[in-house]
mmCIF file of C-alpha atoms and ligand atoms in Angstrom:
data_model
loop_
_atom_site.group_PDB
_atom_site.id
_atom_site.type_symbol
_atom_site.label_atom_id
_atom_site.label_comp_id
_atom_site.label_asym_id
_atom_site.label_seq_id
_atom_site.Cartn_x
_atom_site.Cartn_y
_atom_site.Cartn_z
ATOM 1 C CA MET D 239 -7.456 -0.389 18.708
ATOM 2 C CA PRO D 240 -7.188 2.693 16.471
ATOM 3 C CA LEU D 241 -3.621 3.346 15.409
ATOM 4 C CA THR D 242 -2.538 6.908 15.784
ATOM 5 C CA PRO D 243 -0.084 8.530 13.345
ATOM 6 C CA ASP D 244 2.462 8.454 16.193
ATOM 7 C CA PHE D 245 2.432 4.670 16.146
ATOM 8 C CA TRP D 246 3.818 4.684 12.580
ATOM 9 C CA LEU D 247 6.081 7.700 13.056
ATOM 10 C CA GLU D 248 7.711 5.940 16.003
ATOM 11 C CA ARG D 249 8.118 2.691 14.086
ATOM 12 C CA TRP D 250 10.064 4.560 11.391
ATOM 13 C CA GLN D 251 12.102 6.403 14.039
ATOM 14 C CA LYS D 252 13.008 3.115 15.706
ATOM 15 C CA GLY D 253 13.718 1.363 12.396
ATOM 16 C CA ASP D 254 10.964 -1.137 13.271
ATOM 17 C CA ILE D 255 10.027 -1.738 9.654
ATOM 18 C CA GLY D 256 9.835 -5.534 9.295
ATOM 19 C CA PHE D 257 7.127 -4.981 6.658
ATOM 20 C CA HIS D 258 9.665 -3.430 4.233
ATOM 21 C CA GLN D 259 10.812 -5.755 1.441
ATOM 22 C CA ALA D 260 14.205 -4.714 0.071
ATOM 23 C CA GLU D 261 13.582 -6.518 -3.247
ATOM 24 C CA GLY D 262 9.891 -5.568 -3.452
ATOM 25 C CA ASN D 263 6.981 -7.998 -3.722
ATOM 26 C CA ASP D 264 7.022 -10.479 -6.600
ATOM 27 C CA LEU D 265 3.237 -10.583 -6.792
ATOM 28 C CA LEU D 266 3.548 -7.171 -8.440
ATOM 29 C CA PRO D 267 5.429 -8.312 -11.588
ATOM 30 C CA ARG D 268 3.392 -11.518 -11.667
ATOM 31 C CA ASN D 269 0.036 -9.748 -11.661
ATOM 32 C CA TRP D 270 0.565 -6.269 -13.011
ATOM 33 C CA PRO D 271 0.432 -7.219 -16.735
ATOM 34 C CA SER D 272 -3.223 -8.320 -16.342
ATOM 35 C CA LEU D 273 -4.143 -4.666 -15.682
ATOM 36 C CA ASN D 274 -3.173 -3.788 -19.273
ATOM 37 C CA LEU D 275 -2.265 -0.180 -18.579
ATOM 38 C CA ALA D 276 -1.071 2.409 -21.053
ATOM 39 C CA PRO D 277 2.667 3.238 -20.924
ATOM 40 C CA GLY D 278 3.305 6.426 -18.952
ATOM 41 C CA SER D 279 0.050 6.162 -16.994
ATOM 42 C CA ALA D 280 -0.010 7.213 -13.325
ATOM 43 C CA VAL D 281 -0.208 4.712 -10.453
ATOM 44 C CA PHE D 282 -1.262 5.607 -6.901
ATOM 45 C CA VAL D 283 0.570 3.763 -4.143
ATOM 46 C CA PRO D 284 -1.208 4.530 -0.838
ATOM 47 C CA LEU D 285 0.747 4.043 2.456
ATOM 48 C CA CYS D 286 3.808 3.561 0.334
ATOM 49 C CA GLY D 287 6.595 3.544 2.960
ATOM 50 C CA LYS D 288 9.833 3.395 0.978
ATOM 51 C CA SER D 289 8.608 0.474 -1.063
ATOM 52 C CA HIS D 290 10.856 -0.891 -3.778
ATOM 53 C CA ASP D 291 7.671 -1.721 -5.680
ATOM 54 C CA MET D 292 7.522 1.987 -6.600
ATOM 55 C CA VAL D 293 10.891 1.559 -8.349
ATOM 56 C CA TRP D 294 9.556 -1.462 -10.263
ATOM 57 C CA LEU D 295 6.479 0.503 -11.339
ATOM 58 C CA ALA D 296 8.621 3.427 -12.564
ATOM 59 C CA GLY D 297 10.961 0.977 -14.311
ATOM 60 C CA ASN D 298 7.906 -0.316 -16.166
ATOM 61 C CA GLY D 299 7.064 3.119 -17.505
ATOM 62 C CA HIS D 300 4.655 4.492 -14.876
ATOM 63 C CA ARG D 301 4.485 7.765 -13.072
ATOM 64 C CA VAL D 302 4.151 6.948 -9.369
ATOM 65 C CA ILE D 303 2.150 8.962 -6.812
ATOM 66 C CA GLY D 304 2.759 7.766 -3.266
ATOM 67 C CA ALA D 305 1.163 8.760 0.036
ATOM 68 C CA GLU D 306 3.091 8.238 3.264
ATOM 69 C CA LEU D 307 2.838 9.598 6.800
ATOM 70 C CA SER D 308 6.447 9.398 7.763
ATOM 71 C CA PRO D 309 8.923 12.005 6.464
ATOM 72 C CA LEU D 310 11.744 9.562 7.387
ATOM 73 C CA ALA D 311 10.345 6.967 5.032
ATOM 74 C CA VAL D 312 10.074 9.518 2.237
ATOM 75 C CA ASP D 313 13.608 10.840 2.852
ATOM 76 C CA ASP D 314 14.960 7.263 2.855
ATOM 77 C CA PHE D 315 13.191 6.447 -0.368
ATOM 78 C CA PHE D 316 14.706 9.332 -2.349
ATOM 79 C CA ARG D 317 18.122 8.923 -0.731
ATOM 80 C CA GLU D 318 18.243 5.207 -1.438
ATOM 81 C CA GLN D 319 17.265 5.847 -5.069
ATOM 82 C CA GLY D 320 20.031 8.506 -5.338
ATOM 83 C CA LEU D 321 17.445 11.179 -6.211
ATOM 84 C CA GLU D 322 17.302 14.768 -5.008
ATOM 85 C CA ALA D 323 13.645 15.661 -4.600
ATOM 86 C CA ASP D 324 12.009 19.057 -5.095
ATOM 87 C CA THR D 325 9.869 19.943 -2.105
ATOM 88 C CA ARG D 326 6.695 22.016 -1.896
ATOM 89 C CA SER D 327 3.965 22.410 0.700
ATOM 90 C CA THR D 328 0.282 22.138 -0.034
ATOM 91 C CA GLY D 329 -2.278 22.160 2.744
ATOM 92 C CA PRO D 330 -1.224 19.654 5.384
ATOM 93 C CA PHE D 331 1.138 17.867 2.961
ATOM 94 C CA VAL D 332 4.799 18.164 2.052
ATOM 95 C CA VAL D 333 4.993 16.983 -1.556
ATOM 96 C CA ARG D 334 8.336 15.675 -2.785
ATOM 97 C CA THR D 335 9.043 15.044 -6.465
ATOM 98 C CA ALA D 336 11.950 13.567 -8.416
ATOM 99 C CA GLY D 337 11.859 11.942 -11.820
ATOM 100 C CA PRO D 338 8.724 9.736 -12.104
ATOM 101 C CA PHE D 339 8.042 9.830 -8.331
ATOM 102 C CA THR D 340 5.782 12.198 -6.394
ATOM 103 C CA ILE D 341 5.232 11.355 -2.759
ATOM 104 C CA TRP D 342 2.673 13.194 -0.692
ATOM 105 C CA CYS D 343 3.886 13.145 2.890
ATOM 106 C CA GLY D 344 0.878 13.242 5.201
ATOM 107 C CA ASP D 345 -2.359 11.452 6.004
ATOM 108 C CA VAL D 346 -3.759 9.519 3.032
ATOM 109 C CA PHE D 347 -7.287 10.367 4.163
ATOM 110 C CA GLU D 348 -6.537 14.057 3.545
ATOM 111 C CA MET D 349 -5.314 13.516 -0.072
ATOM 112 C CA PRO D 350 -7.087 15.954 -2.380
ATOM 113 C CA ALA D 351 -8.948 14.219 -5.233
ATOM 114 C CA ASP D 352 -7.290 16.506 -7.822
ATOM 115 C CA ALA D 353 -3.924 14.925 -6.932
ATOM 116 C CA LEU D 354 -5.287 11.591 -8.103
ATOM 117 C CA SER D 355 -7.505 12.624 -11.022
ATOM 118 C CA ASP D 356 -5.339 11.055 -13.752
ATOM 119 C CA VAL D 357 -4.553 7.826 -11.887
ATOM 120 C CA ALA D 358 -4.954 4.696 -14.053
ATOM 121 C CA ALA D 359 -4.424 2.133 -11.254
ATOM 122 C CA VAL D 360 -3.827 1.720 -7.552
ATOM 123 C CA TYR D 361 -1.224 -0.637 -6.107
ATOM 124 C CA ASP D 362 -1.854 -1.687 -2.507
ATOM 125 C CA ARG D 363 0.617 -3.923 -0.720
ATOM 126 C CA ALA D 364 0.542 -3.751 3.075
ATOM 127 C CA ALA D 365 -1.682 -0.645 2.985
ATOM 128 C CA LEU D 366 -5.184 -2.045 3.578
ATOM 129 C CA VAL D 367 -3.827 -4.607 6.005
ATOM 130 C CA ALA D 368 -1.976 -1.894 7.920
ATOM 131 C CA LEU D 369 -5.323 -0.349 8.896
ATOM 132 C CA PRO D 370 -7.690 -1.588 11.564
ATOM 133 C CA PRO D 371 -11.160 -2.657 10.320
ATOM 134 C CA SER D 372 -12.801 0.698 11.191
ATOM 135 C CA LEU D 373 -10.238 2.559 9.088
ATOM 136 C CA GLN D 374 -10.365 -0.031 6.325
ATOM 137 C CA GLN D 375 -13.925 1.063 5.582
ATOM 138 C CA ARG D 376 -12.847 4.680 5.434
ATOM 139 C CA TYR D 377 -9.944 3.714 3.177
ATOM 140 C CA ALA D 378 -12.173 1.821 0.710
ATOM 141 C CA LYS D 379 -14.488 4.818 0.590
ATOM 142 C CA LYS D 380 -11.595 7.212 0.077
ATOM 143 C CA LEU D 381 -10.285 5.164 -2.821
ATOM 144 C CA ALA D 382 -13.692 5.014 -4.419
ATOM 145 C CA GLU D 383 -14.093 8.811 -4.135
ATOM 146 C CA ALA D 384 -10.575 9.954 -4.953
ATOM 147 C CA VAL D 385 -9.430 7.834 -7.930
ATOM 148 C CA PRO D 386 -11.206 7.748 -11.322
ATOM 149 C CA ALA D 387 -13.826 5.007 -11.757
ATOM 150 C CA SER D 388 -11.697 3.610 -14.598
ATOM 151 C CA ALA D 389 -8.802 2.885 -12.230
ATOM 152 C CA SER D 390 -8.209 -0.771 -11.380
ATOM 153 C CA ILE D 391 -6.713 -1.784 -8.067
ATOM 154 C CA LEU D 392 -4.058 -4.489 -7.560
ATOM 155 C CA LEU D 393 -4.467 -5.428 -3.923
ATOM 156 C CA VAL D 394 -2.050 -7.727 -2.107
ATOM 157 C CA SER D 395 -3.703 -8.839 1.122
ATOM 158 C CA LEU D 396 -2.807 -11.102 4.066
ATOM 159 C CA ALA D 397 -5.014 -13.491 6.064
ATOM 160 C CA TYR D 398 -4.212 -15.492 9.164
ATOM 161 C CA PRO D 399 -6.450 -17.242 11.736
ATOM 162 C CA ASP D 400 -8.705 -14.888 13.666
ATOM 163 C CA GLY D 401 -7.320 -13.341 16.815
ATOM 164 C CA GLN D 402 -3.812 -14.891 16.669
ATOM 165 C CA ILE D 403 -2.170 -11.513 16.895
ATOM 166 C CA SER D 404 -3.322 -7.947 17.260
ATOM 167 C CA GLY D 405 -2.514 -6.057 14.079
ATOM 168 C CA PRO D 406 -0.946 -4.576 12.167
ATOM 169 C CA PRO D 407 -1.023 -6.432 9.930
ATOM 170 C CA PHE D 408 -4.763 -6.964 10.298
ATOM 171 C CA SER D 409 -5.984 -10.229 8.844
ATOM 172 C CA THR D 410 -7.987 -9.304 5.737
ATOM 173 C CA PRO D 411 -9.436 -12.476 4.171
ATOM 174 C CA SER D 412 -11.532 -12.546 0.986
ATOM 175 C CA GLU D 413 -14.790 -12.122 2.961
ATOM 176 C CA GLN D 414 -13.493 -8.782 4.284
ATOM 177 C CA VAL D 415 -12.235 -7.702 0.844
ATOM 178 C CA SER D 416 -15.758 -8.457 -0.493
ATOM 179 C CA ALA D 417 -17.410 -6.583 2.361
ATOM 180 C CA LEU D 418 -15.236 -3.536 1.689
ATOM 181 C CA PHE D 419 -15.221 -3.475 -2.108
ATOM 182 C CA GLY D 420 -17.941 -5.869 -3.313
ATOM 183 C CA ALA D 421 -20.639 -3.199 -3.691
ATOM 184 C CA THR D 422 -18.440 -1.057 -5.919
ATOM 185 C CA HIS D 423 -15.978 -3.426 -7.590
ATOM 186 C CA GLU D 424 -15.761 -6.709 -9.448
ATOM 187 C CA ILE D 425 -13.224 -8.749 -7.455
ATOM 188 C CA ARG D 426 -10.944 -11.343 -9.038
ATOM 189 C CA VAL D 427 -8.353 -13.436 -7.183
ATOM 190 C CA THR D 428 -5.270 -13.634 -9.406
ATOM 191 C CA ASP D 429 -2.733 -15.278 -7.079
ATOM 192 C CA SER D 430 -2.679 -16.920 -3.661
ATOM 193 C CA ARG D 431 0.084 -18.540 -1.675
ATOM 194 C CA ASP D 432 1.271 -19.612 1.732
ATOM 195 C CA ARG D 433 3.780 -17.116 3.174
ATOM 196 C CA LEU D 434 4.343 -18.288 6.743
ATOM 197 C CA GLU D 435 7.919 -19.525 6.097
ATOM 198 C CA GLN D 436 8.872 -16.146 4.620
ATOM 199 C CA SER D 437 7.362 -14.232 7.543
ATOM 200 C CA GLN D 438 9.524 -15.091 10.550
ATOM 201 C CA ASN D 439 8.333 -12.026 12.445
ATOM 202 C CA LEU D 440 4.674 -13.076 12.253
ATOM 203 C CA LYS D 441 5.608 -16.648 13.035
ATOM 204 C CA ASP D 442 7.467 -15.453 16.145
ATOM 205 C CA ARG D 443 4.393 -13.452 17.188
ATOM 206 C CA GLY D 444 2.266 -16.650 17.070
ATOM 207 C CA VAL D 445 0.788 -16.775 13.600
ATOM 208 C CA THR D 446 0.347 -20.431 12.488
ATOM 209 C CA SER D 447 -0.774 -19.962 8.894
ATOM 210 C CA LEU D 448 -0.487 -17.025 6.582
ATOM 211 C CA GLU D 449 -1.987 -16.603 3.165
ATOM 212 C CA GLU D 450 -0.982 -13.817 0.773
ATOM 213 C CA THR D 451 -3.496 -13.160 -1.991
ATOM 214 C CA ALA D 452 -3.487 -10.847 -4.969
ATOM 215 C CA TYR D 453 -6.828 -9.384 -6.069
ATOM 216 C CA VAL D 454 -7.635 -7.284 -9.131
ATOM 217 C CA LEU D 455 -10.541 -4.956 -8.414
ATOM 218 C CA LYS D 456 -12.362 -3.224 -11.262
ATOM 219 C CA ARG D 457 -15.167 -0.715 -10.659
ATOM 220 C CA LYS D 458 -18.618 -1.998 -11.555
ATOM 221 C CA ALA D 459 -20.345 -0.202 -14.415
HETATM 222 C C1 SAM V 797 2.841 -1.768 6.686
HETATM 223 S S1 SAM V 797 3.607 -0.359 6.054
HETATM 224 C C2 SAM V 797 3.631 -0.732 4.282
HETATM 225 C C3 SAM V 797 4.501 0.175 3.488
HETATM 226 C C4 SAM V 797 4.570 -0.219 2.011
HETATM 227 N N1 SAM V 797 3.254 -0.297 1.365
HETATM 228 C C5 SAM V 797 5.360 -1.466 1.804
HETATM 229 O O1 SAM V 797 4.853 -2.399 1.155
HETATM 230 O O2 SAM V 797 6.477 -1.554 2.315
HETATM 231 C C6 SAM V 797 2.299 0.874 6.197
HETATM 232 C C7 SAM V 797 2.817 2.286 5.936
HETATM 233 O O3 SAM V 797 1.700 3.146 5.928
HETATM 234 C C8 SAM V 797 2.059 4.374 6.560
HETATM 235 N N2 SAM V 797 0.788 4.959 7.041
HETATM 236 C C9 SAM V 797 0.048 4.477 8.057
HETATM 237 N N3 SAM V 797 -1.100 5.175 8.163
HETATM 238 C C10 SAM V 797 -1.056 6.119 7.171
HETATM 239 C C11 SAM V 797 -1.903 7.164 6.777
HETATM 240 N N4 SAM V 797 -3.096 7.430 7.392
HETATM 241 N N5 SAM V 797 -1.544 7.952 5.708
HETATM 242 C C12 SAM V 797 -0.366 7.713 5.044
HETATM 243 N N6 SAM V 797 0.466 6.736 5.399
HETATM 244 C C13 SAM V 797 0.179 5.955 6.459
HETATM 245 C C14 SAM V 797 3.042 3.966 7.620
HETATM 246 O O4 SAM V 797 3.909 5.011 8.012
HETATM 247 C C15 SAM V 797 3.796 2.815 6.956
HETATM 248 O O5 SAM V 797 4.931 3.258 6.259
#
């Protein structure tokens, strides 16, 4: 089932945001150092929601460029961080900036490549898995086209037994990560763990096992 933008806009309106982690995701601090990035470099966070991981990235010296459909999520992010954002419009986007954060509010597939031309890395947690398989292909292609070839990707993905629930999240096991990125990227698993006990919502929906895996993807020469 393709998910329309309205699906996500309504979830934010209803406060149905069980995916949001108030403390952020600890696979980020555990795995980020292996990317070896220069201080001050820019990180792209697609489908960023109001993720606290953006605060961690900024606290570790990065400029953060987010992309998010929901204006409510973007408002919440700046308000919760106590930041007053400058706002400008460009094409179909409203772009909000404060301190190290720039969030492009609109459809990630419309992001202009020049907005991402100095990105040193991509951080994806709950972005790829938020998309149905048909859009996952478009997303992988978009990343390959829009970020510099030198940019690594830290991907945090989820996998559960086939067909147990209809996504999101969409189960995205290593075979699917390979199918999406294997032609363009070297893929390394850097962390993997069972997360069922921490995911009551998915458990309640009928998921019986849940694996969360961190991958570092580097573009092939
Ligand atoms: C599962 S949430 C994950 C949010 C965030 N990465 C986190 O870890 O909390 C997916 C987010 O992607 C946003 N989204 C979905 N489709 C999008 C699109 N095409 N462009 C930009 N944002 C999108 C949704 O509004 C939602 O906030």
